[in-house]
Short mmCIF file of C-alpha atoms and ligand atoms in Angstrom, two decimals:
data_model
loop_
_atom_site.label_atom_id
_atom_site.label_comp_id
_atom_site.label_asym_id
_atom_site.label_seq_id
_atom_site.Cartn_x
_atom_site.Cartn_y
_atom_site.Cartn_z
CA UNK A 1 69.66 101.15 58.98
CA UNK A 2 73.15 100.00 60.64
CA UNK A 3 75.85 103.00 59.64
CA UNK A 4 79.22 101.05 59.84
CA UNK A 5 82.00 103.73 60.74
CA UNK A 6 85.33 103.07 59.43
CA UNK A 7 87.90 101.69 61.10
CA UNK A 8 91.74 102.49 61.19
CA UNK A 9 93.75 100.69 64.01
CA UNK A 10 97.25 100.63 64.81
CA UNK A 11 96.77 96.97 65.93
CA UNK A 12 96.29 93.82 63.43
CA UNK A 13 97.22 90.30 63.62
CA UNK A 14 97.44 87.27 60.95
CA UNK A 15 94.06 87.57 59.67
CA UNK A 16 92.44 91.01 59.92
CA UNK A 17 91.29 93.27 58.33
CA UNK A 18 89.79 96.74 58.78
CA UNK A 19 85.89 97.17 58.38
CA UNK A 20 82.43 99.06 59.36
CA UNK A 21 81.85 99.05 63.15
CA UNK A 22 77.79 99.32 63.21
CA UNK A 23 77.20 103.06 64.83
CA UNK A 24 73.81 103.79 67.20
CA UNK A 25 73.25 107.09 67.04
CA UNK A 26 70.44 106.50 70.10
CA UNK A 27 69.45 110.59 69.98
CA UNK A 28 67.15 108.95 66.29
CA UNK A 29 63.77 107.99 66.28
CA UNK A 30 62.16 104.81 68.38
CA UNK A 31 61.22 102.72 65.24
CA UNK A 32 63.71 103.58 63.01
CA UNK A 33 65.84 102.92 65.77
CA UNK A 34 65.21 99.58 67.68
CA UNK A 35 65.11 97.74 64.18
CA UNK A 36 68.97 99.28 63.48
CA UNK A 37 69.29 98.18 67.39
CA UNK A 38 68.43 94.50 65.86
CA UNK A 39 69.89 94.36 62.96
CA UNK A 40 73.22 95.64 64.32
CA UNK A 41 72.80 92.22 67.35
CA UNK A 42 72.16 90.13 63.91
CA UNK A 43 74.89 90.86 62.19
CA UNK A 44 77.93 92.24 64.54
CA UNK A 45 76.78 90.85 67.93
CA UNK A 46 78.22 94.36 68.47
CA UNK A 47 77.50 98.22 68.15
CA UNK A 48 79.01 101.13 69.04
CA UNK A 49 76.93 103.62 70.73
CA UNK A 50 76.42 107.28 70.15
CA UNK A 51 74.17 109.90 72.03
CA UNK A 52 74.30 108.04 74.87
CA UNK A 53 73.36 111.37 77.67
CA UNK A 54 75.93 109.91 80.26
CA UNK A 55 78.03 112.97 81.88
CA UNK A 56 81.25 112.47 80.99
CA UNK A 57 82.22 114.12 84.06
CA UNK A 58 80.91 110.08 85.45
CA UNK A 59 83.54 108.18 83.20
CA UNK A 60 86.28 110.78 84.32
CA UNK A 61 85.61 110.22 87.79
CA UNK A 62 85.30 106.21 87.69
CA UNK A 63 88.58 106.37 85.13
CA UNK A 64 90.45 108.72 87.53
CA UNK A 65 90.06 106.02 90.00
CA UNK A 66 91.26 103.53 88.18
CA UNK A 67 94.25 104.94 86.89
CA UNK A 68 95.00 105.91 91.06
CA UNK A 69 95.03 102.59 92.02
CA UNK A 70 96.33 101.03 89.46
CA UNK A 71 99.26 103.39 89.11
CA UNK A 72 99.85 101.66 93.20
CA UNK A 73 102.48 99.62 94.19
CA UNK A 74 101.75 95.70 93.76
CA UNK A 75 101.62 95.47 97.38
CA UNK A 76 98.88 97.56 98.00
CA UNK A 77 96.58 96.57 95.19
CA UNK A 78 97.12 92.62 96.29
CA UNK A 79 95.32 93.64 99.83
CA UNK A 80 92.19 93.78 97.82
CA UNK A 81 92.52 90.46 96.25
CA UNK A 82 92.88 87.45 95.23
CA UNK A 83 89.85 88.16 92.83
CA UNK A 84 88.01 85.05 93.81
CA UNK A 85 86.46 86.16 91.60
CA UNK A 86 85.64 89.35 93.08
CA UNK A 87 88.49 91.83 93.39
CA UNK A 88 91.90 92.64 92.34
CA UNK A 89 94.08 89.80 90.00
CA UNK A 90 97.14 89.79 87.89
CA UNK A 91 97.65 87.82 84.64
CA UNK A 92 95.95 85.47 85.80
CA UNK A 93 91.97 85.32 84.67
CA UNK A 94 89.23 82.81 86.49
CA UNK A 95 90.60 79.91 87.81
CA UNK A 96 90.81 77.53 85.35
CA UNK A 97 95.34 78.37 84.13
CA UNK A 98 94.00 81.30 81.31
CA UNK A 99 96.62 84.08 81.36
CA UNK A 100 96.82 87.58 80.14
CA UNK A 101 98.89 90.63 79.89
CA UNK A 102 96.89 92.07 81.86
CA UNK A 103 95.47 93.45 86.05
CA UNK A 104 91.89 93.97 86.67
CA UNK A 105 89.74 94.81 89.24
CA UNK A 106 85.80 92.48 89.67
CA UNK A 107 83.69 93.71 91.68
CA UNK A 108 79.71 92.71 91.14
CA UNK A 109 77.37 95.47 90.64
CA UNK A 110 74.94 95.61 93.72
CA UNK A 111 75.35 98.64 95.84
CA UNK A 112 75.69 97.06 99.37
CA UNK A 113 78.67 94.39 97.70
CA UNK A 114 80.71 97.90 96.75
CA UNK A 115 80.67 99.64 99.58
CA UNK A 116 82.41 96.49 100.31
CA UNK A 117 84.81 95.68 98.72
CA UNK A 118 85.59 98.92 98.04
CA UNK A 119 87.30 98.90 101.59
CA UNK A 120 90.35 96.74 100.22
CA UNK A 121 90.56 98.96 97.46
CA UNK A 122 91.13 102.39 98.45
CA UNK A 123 91.96 104.95 100.91
CA UNK A 124 89.77 106.70 100.52
CA UNK A 125 86.59 103.83 99.98
CA UNK A 126 83.70 106.30 100.55
CA UNK A 127 85.00 108.16 97.08
CA UNK A 128 86.26 104.86 95.73
CA UNK A 129 82.42 103.20 96.13
CA UNK A 130 80.25 106.71 95.70
CA UNK A 131 82.29 107.35 92.06
CA UNK A 132 81.17 102.80 91.29
CA UNK A 133 78.20 103.12 91.84
CA UNK A 134 77.36 106.45 90.20
CA UNK A 135 78.53 104.68 86.81
CA UNK A 136 77.11 100.93 87.41
CA UNK A 137 73.92 103.23 87.67
CA UNK A 138 74.66 105.30 84.47
CA UNK A 139 75.46 102.67 82.26
CA UNK A 140 72.59 100.27 83.94
CA UNK A 141 70.10 102.57 81.78
CA UNK A 142 72.16 102.97 78.74
CA UNK A 143 72.35 99.00 78.89
CA UNK A 144 68.41 99.20 80.01
CA UNK A 145 67.42 101.48 77.35
CA UNK A 146 69.04 99.15 74.41
CA UNK A 147 67.46 95.98 76.21
CA UNK A 148 64.03 98.11 75.28
CA UNK A 149 63.94 98.81 72.12
CA UNK A 150 65.36 95.23 71.65
CA UNK A 151 62.37 94.07 72.73
CA UNK A 152 60.67 96.63 70.97
CA UNK A 153 62.03 95.73 67.76
CA UNK A 154 62.05 92.02 68.34
CA UNK A 155 58.27 92.30 69.33
CA UNK A 156 58.03 91.03 72.49
CA UNK A 157 54.74 91.52 74.52
CA UNK A 158 56.48 92.29 77.75
CA UNK A 159 58.30 96.06 76.61
CA UNK A 160 60.49 95.18 80.08
CA UNK A 161 60.93 92.00 80.16
CA UNK A 162 64.73 92.06 79.49
CA UNK A 163 65.94 95.33 81.08
CA UNK A 164 63.58 94.29 84.60
CA UNK A 165 66.18 91.55 85.51
CA UNK A 166 69.08 93.60 84.89
CA UNK A 167 67.14 96.20 87.97
CA UNK A 168 66.16 93.59 89.71
CA UNK A 169 67.97 94.32 93.41
CA UNK A 170 69.26 90.11 92.90
CA UNK A 171 70.62 91.36 89.23
CA UNK A 172 74.01 89.38 89.32
CA UNK A 173 75.69 92.70 87.18
CA UNK A 174 79.56 93.16 87.23
CA UNK A 175 81.25 95.64 86.68
CA UNK A 176 85.19 95.17 85.84
CA UNK A 177 88.04 97.15 85.16
CA UNK A 178 91.02 95.81 83.17
CA UNK A 179 94.20 97.52 82.71
CA UNK A 180 96.52 96.05 80.66
CA UNK A 181 100.62 97.48 80.65
CA UNK A 182 102.25 99.40 77.94
CA UNK A 183 104.55 96.62 76.58
CA UNK A 184 108.22 97.06 77.85
CA UNK A 185 110.76 96.15 75.20
CA UNK A 186 109.73 97.46 71.56
CA UNK A 187 109.52 94.57 69.38
CA UNK A 188 111.18 95.42 65.68
CA UNK A 189 107.59 94.60 63.09
CA UNK A 190 104.15 94.20 64.06
CA UNK A 191 104.63 91.51 67.93
CA UNK A 192 101.39 91.13 69.49
CA UNK A 193 100.51 90.01 72.89
CA UNK A 194 97.43 88.43 74.56
CA UNK A 195 96.08 90.84 76.73
CA UNK A 196 92.96 88.98 77.06
CA UNK A 197 92.46 85.28 75.55
CA UNK A 198 89.40 85.22 73.09
CA UNK A 199 86.09 84.33 74.50
CA UNK A 200 82.06 85.44 74.75
CA UNK A 201 80.98 86.84 77.32
CA UNK A 202 78.64 84.79 79.13
CA UNK A 203 76.13 87.91 79.99
CA UNK A 204 73.31 89.54 78.85
CA UNK A 205 74.72 91.83 77.08
CA UNK A 206 79.14 93.49 77.67
CA UNK A 207 78.80 97.63 78.42
CA UNK A 208 81.85 98.44 77.28
CA UNK A 209 84.43 101.79 77.43
CA UNK A 210 87.97 102.25 76.90
CA UNK A 211 90.81 105.58 76.86
CA UNK A 212 92.04 106.03 73.54
CA UNK A 213 94.52 103.51 73.28
CA UNK A 214 93.58 100.50 71.13
CA UNK A 215 93.15 96.65 71.74
CA UNK A 216 90.17 94.95 71.48
CA UNK A 217 89.11 92.96 68.56
CA UNK A 218 86.21 90.84 67.35
CA UNK A 219 85.93 88.21 66.04
CA UNK A 220 83.65 88.03 62.73
CA UNK A 221 81.34 85.14 61.12
CA UNK A 222 84.26 85.53 57.93
CA UNK A 223 86.17 84.54 60.59
CA UNK A 224 88.59 87.62 60.68
CA UNK A 225 89.80 89.15 63.57
CA UNK A 226 88.00 93.08 63.31
CA UNK A 227 90.62 95.95 65.60
CA UNK A 228 88.01 97.73 67.19
CA UNK A 229 89.65 101.74 66.72
CA UNK A 230 89.17 103.24 70.53
CA UNK A 231 86.89 105.64 71.28
CA UNK A 232 86.69 106.70 74.82
CA UNK A 233 83.67 109.21 74.69
CA UNK A 234 81.46 106.61 73.24
CA UNK A 235 80.03 103.35 75.12
CA UNK A 236 80.80 99.90 72.49
CA UNK A 237 77.81 96.55 73.05
CA UNK A 238 78.40 93.04 72.83
CA UNK A 239 75.90 89.91 72.77
CA UNK A 240 76.52 87.52 75.64
CA UNK A 241 75.64 83.81 75.86
CA UNK A 242 72.19 84.40 77.41
CA UNK A 243 71.25 86.74 75.02
CA UNK A 244 72.00 84.03 72.51
CA UNK A 245 69.85 82.16 74.71
CA UNK A 246 66.62 83.94 74.52
CA UNK A 247 66.36 85.78 71.08
CA UNK A 248 66.48 81.23 70.53
CA UNK A 249 69.73 82.08 68.51
CA UNK A 250 68.59 85.28 66.58
CA UNK A 251 71.47 86.68 68.13
CA UNK A 252 74.56 85.56 68.40
CA UNK A 253 77.24 86.35 70.98
CA UNK A 254 80.28 87.83 69.68
CA UNK A 255 83.24 86.85 70.63
CA UNK A 256 86.32 89.51 71.35
CA UNK A 257 90.13 89.27 72.87
CA UNK A 258 92.09 92.42 73.75
CA UNK A 259 95.70 92.48 72.14
CA UNK A 260 98.24 94.30 74.04
CA UNK A 261 101.06 95.98 71.61
CA UNK A 262 101.14 99.28 72.06
CA UNK A 263 103.73 101.92 74.23
CA UNK A 264 101.10 103.39 76.43
CA UNK A 265 98.66 101.66 78.59
CA UNK A 266 94.68 100.25 78.30
CA UNK A 267 91.83 100.66 80.65
CA UNK A 268 88.26 99.34 79.63
CA UNK A 269 86.41 99.55 82.30
CA UNK A 270 83.12 97.37 81.27
CA UNK A 271 79.89 95.89 82.65
CA UNK A 272 77.97 92.41 82.52
CA UNK A 273 75.01 93.15 82.69
CA UNK A 274 72.97 89.58 83.90
CA UNK A 275 69.87 88.63 85.03
CA UNK A 276 69.34 87.12 89.47
CA UNK A 277 71.27 84.47 89.76
CA UNK A 278 67.72 81.69 90.12
CA UNK A 279 66.55 83.03 86.75
CA UNK A 280 65.50 80.41 84.34
CA UNK A 281 66.48 81.34 80.95
CA UNK A 282 65.12 80.45 77.83
CA UNK A 283 64.13 81.55 74.65
CA UNK A 284 61.56 84.35 74.18
CA UNK A 285 57.85 82.60 73.51
CA UNK A 286 58.15 85.50 71.04
CA UNK A 287 61.47 83.14 69.00
CA UNK A 288 59.82 79.70 69.20
CA UNK A 289 56.89 79.29 67.10
CA UNK A 290 57.19 74.95 67.05
CA UNK A 291 57.13 72.30 65.41
CA UNK A 292 59.68 74.42 61.90
CA UNK A 293 60.62 77.15 65.25
CA UNK A 294 61.37 74.76 68.08
CA UNK A 295 63.77 75.96 70.92
CA UNK A 296 67.35 74.98 70.47
CA UNK A 297 68.34 75.26 73.83
CA UNK A 298 67.35 73.34 77.13
CA UNK A 299 66.21 76.00 80.18
CA UNK A 300 68.98 76.21 82.62
CA UNK A 301 69.18 79.19 85.34
CA UNK A 302 72.26 81.91 85.30
CA UNK A 303 73.41 79.81 88.61
CA UNK A 304 73.45 76.84 86.70
CA UNK A 305 74.87 78.79 83.45
CA UNK A 306 78.00 80.84 86.17
CA UNK A 307 78.85 77.04 87.09
CA UNK A 308 79.49 75.98 83.88
CA UNK A 309 81.76 78.97 82.46
CA UNK A 310 83.66 78.98 85.94
CA UNK A 311 84.63 74.72 85.72
CA UNK A 312 85.98 75.65 82.05
CA UNK A 313 88.45 77.53 80.06
CA UNK A 314 88.02 81.29 79.01
CA UNK A 315 87.61 80.46 75.01
CA UNK A 316 85.56 77.24 75.11
CA UNK A 317 82.13 77.65 74.15
CA UNK A 318 79.59 76.38 77.34
CA UNK A 319 76.35 77.18 75.33
CA UNK A 320 76.68 73.45 73.53
CA UNK A 321 76.31 72.32 76.61
CA UNK A 322 73.18 73.57 76.53
CA UNK A 323 71.66 73.11 73.69
CA UNK A 324 68.03 70.72 73.15
CA UNK A 325 69.57 68.10 71.06
CA UNK A 326 73.38 67.70 72.75
CA UNK A 327 75.46 65.29 69.98
CA UNK A 328 79.39 64.23 71.55
CA UNK A 329 80.91 65.70 68.35
CA UNK A 330 79.57 69.38 69.89
CA UNK A 331 80.63 68.65 73.46
CA UNK A 332 84.54 68.02 72.19
CA UNK A 333 85.25 70.95 69.74
CA UNK A 334 83.15 72.82 72.57
CA UNK A 335 86.80 72.77 74.81
CA UNK A 336 89.20 75.68 73.56
CA UNK A 337 88.42 76.46 69.87
CA UNK A 338 89.63 79.96 70.42
CA UNK A 339 92.22 79.76 72.80
CA UNK A 340 95.21 81.65 71.36
C1 LIG B 1 88.45 82.34 82.66
C2 LIG B 1 87.51 82.60 83.30
C3 LIG B 1 86.98 83.97 83.44
C4 LIG B 1 85.72 84.16 83.60
C5 LIG B 1 84.96 83.07 84.07
C6 LIG B 1 85.85 81.65 83.60
O1 LIG B 1 86.38 80.87 83.77
C7 LIG B 1 85.39 82.00 81.36
C8 LIG B 1 84.25 83.12 81.05
C9 LIG B 1 85.70 84.70 81.63
C10 LIG B 1 84.78 85.52 81.52
C11 LIG B 1 84.49 86.28 80.29
C12 LIG B 1 83.36 87.46 81.02
C13 LIG B 1 83.88 88.67 82.49
C14 LIG B 1 83.80 87.30 83.17
C15 LIG B 1 83.81 88.09 84.45
C16 LIG B 1 82.74 86.30 83.26
O2 LIG B 1 81.49 86.34 83.83
O3 LIG B 1 82.89 85.40 82.88
C17 LIG B 1 84.66 86.72 83.09
C18 LIG B 1 85.43 85.61 83.50
C19 LIG B 1 86.53 86.12 85.72
O4 LIG B 1 86.71 86.77 84.71
O5 LIG B 1 86.76 85.53 86.74
O1 AKG B 2 89.42 95.16 77.85
C1 AKG B 2 88.97 94.69 76.74
O2 AKG B 2 88.67 95.25 76.01
C2 AKG B 2 88.41 93.52 76.76
C3 AKG B 2 88.02 92.47 78.34
C4 AKG B 2 86.80 91.35 78.34
O3 AKG B 2 86.40 91.45 76.87
C5 AKG B 2 86.17 90.76 79.19
O4 AKG B 2 86.75 91.61 80.55
O5 AKG B 2 85.53 90.21 79.41
FE1 FE2 B 3 84.49 90.05 77.42
#
């Protein structure tokens, strides 16, 4: 059973309500665990993971490196930018005019790439690179464990078919560190600003961890923004667009956003698990059974999907462009439904 944990959040917006966020205890008995993971992915596309076995020192070391970088003067940080797409960025998100109240580091998760870009980020680039690689390795393991549970719970024959894509040397996974500065002006009442606008993540799975400051919200099936209470020792998992396609829509990628209305800075570290660029994405064979259950999506490579992603705005529903039967009203409604 999915165990909802109570939410209590300082952050509210026009349409929010307190509700349970599913919690997955990775130390649970395996067959029950895989069913629980599938249920959480189906019902929410989002859950919290506890008992993940990631050493807290690994998390603390990356947090420290991030804090050190973001505390530098702007002119120093800008030497690691602009993020196109990798490196240091601020205010601008992506290439198409999206903005947010944040600064960030976006890194490819490949070890060689980490070593290279670290030279522009840190004075002690070897230390920075070691810490990032170490974090990526452990968080990749958590991701692969969850993907293996998904496959098991769905009854897919190839038991490591999804995790293999993430372990692949050519996996296109990325790591992002977001820093949301505290609000300088103390607002009377509840005035939110957008740190990171509403969107779904394009990849397979997202593993997010933040410091003890709230801000993340997920958009529920009921059409409400649900605040996610921070939990610095655990991870939050989000279903991405690619996993939605691989499950033929059984799972749905979760829309989310980050608000900044606190007096404290928020820092999040996010691993986006993606397959290699040339990997063909299509529903898993077990997820289609024609004629009554045809594939809802056309097959496409991750490179093609990424190209579409980067040609659109943050809040656009890019998956509509890859539906098997595309109708014109979907095409026009794919744009900017959730801008905020
Ligand atoms: C506006 C954009 C930023 C983004 C690329 C995009 O064109 C649309 C999706 C955005 C997103 C969201 C999840 C993480 C991220 C790295 C990704 O793969 O897609 C970001 C991209 C970005 O910040 O460059
Ligand atoms: O910082 C956060 O909590 C969420 C940011 C986000 O959704 C992203 O970087 O894709
Ligand atoms: Fe996201």
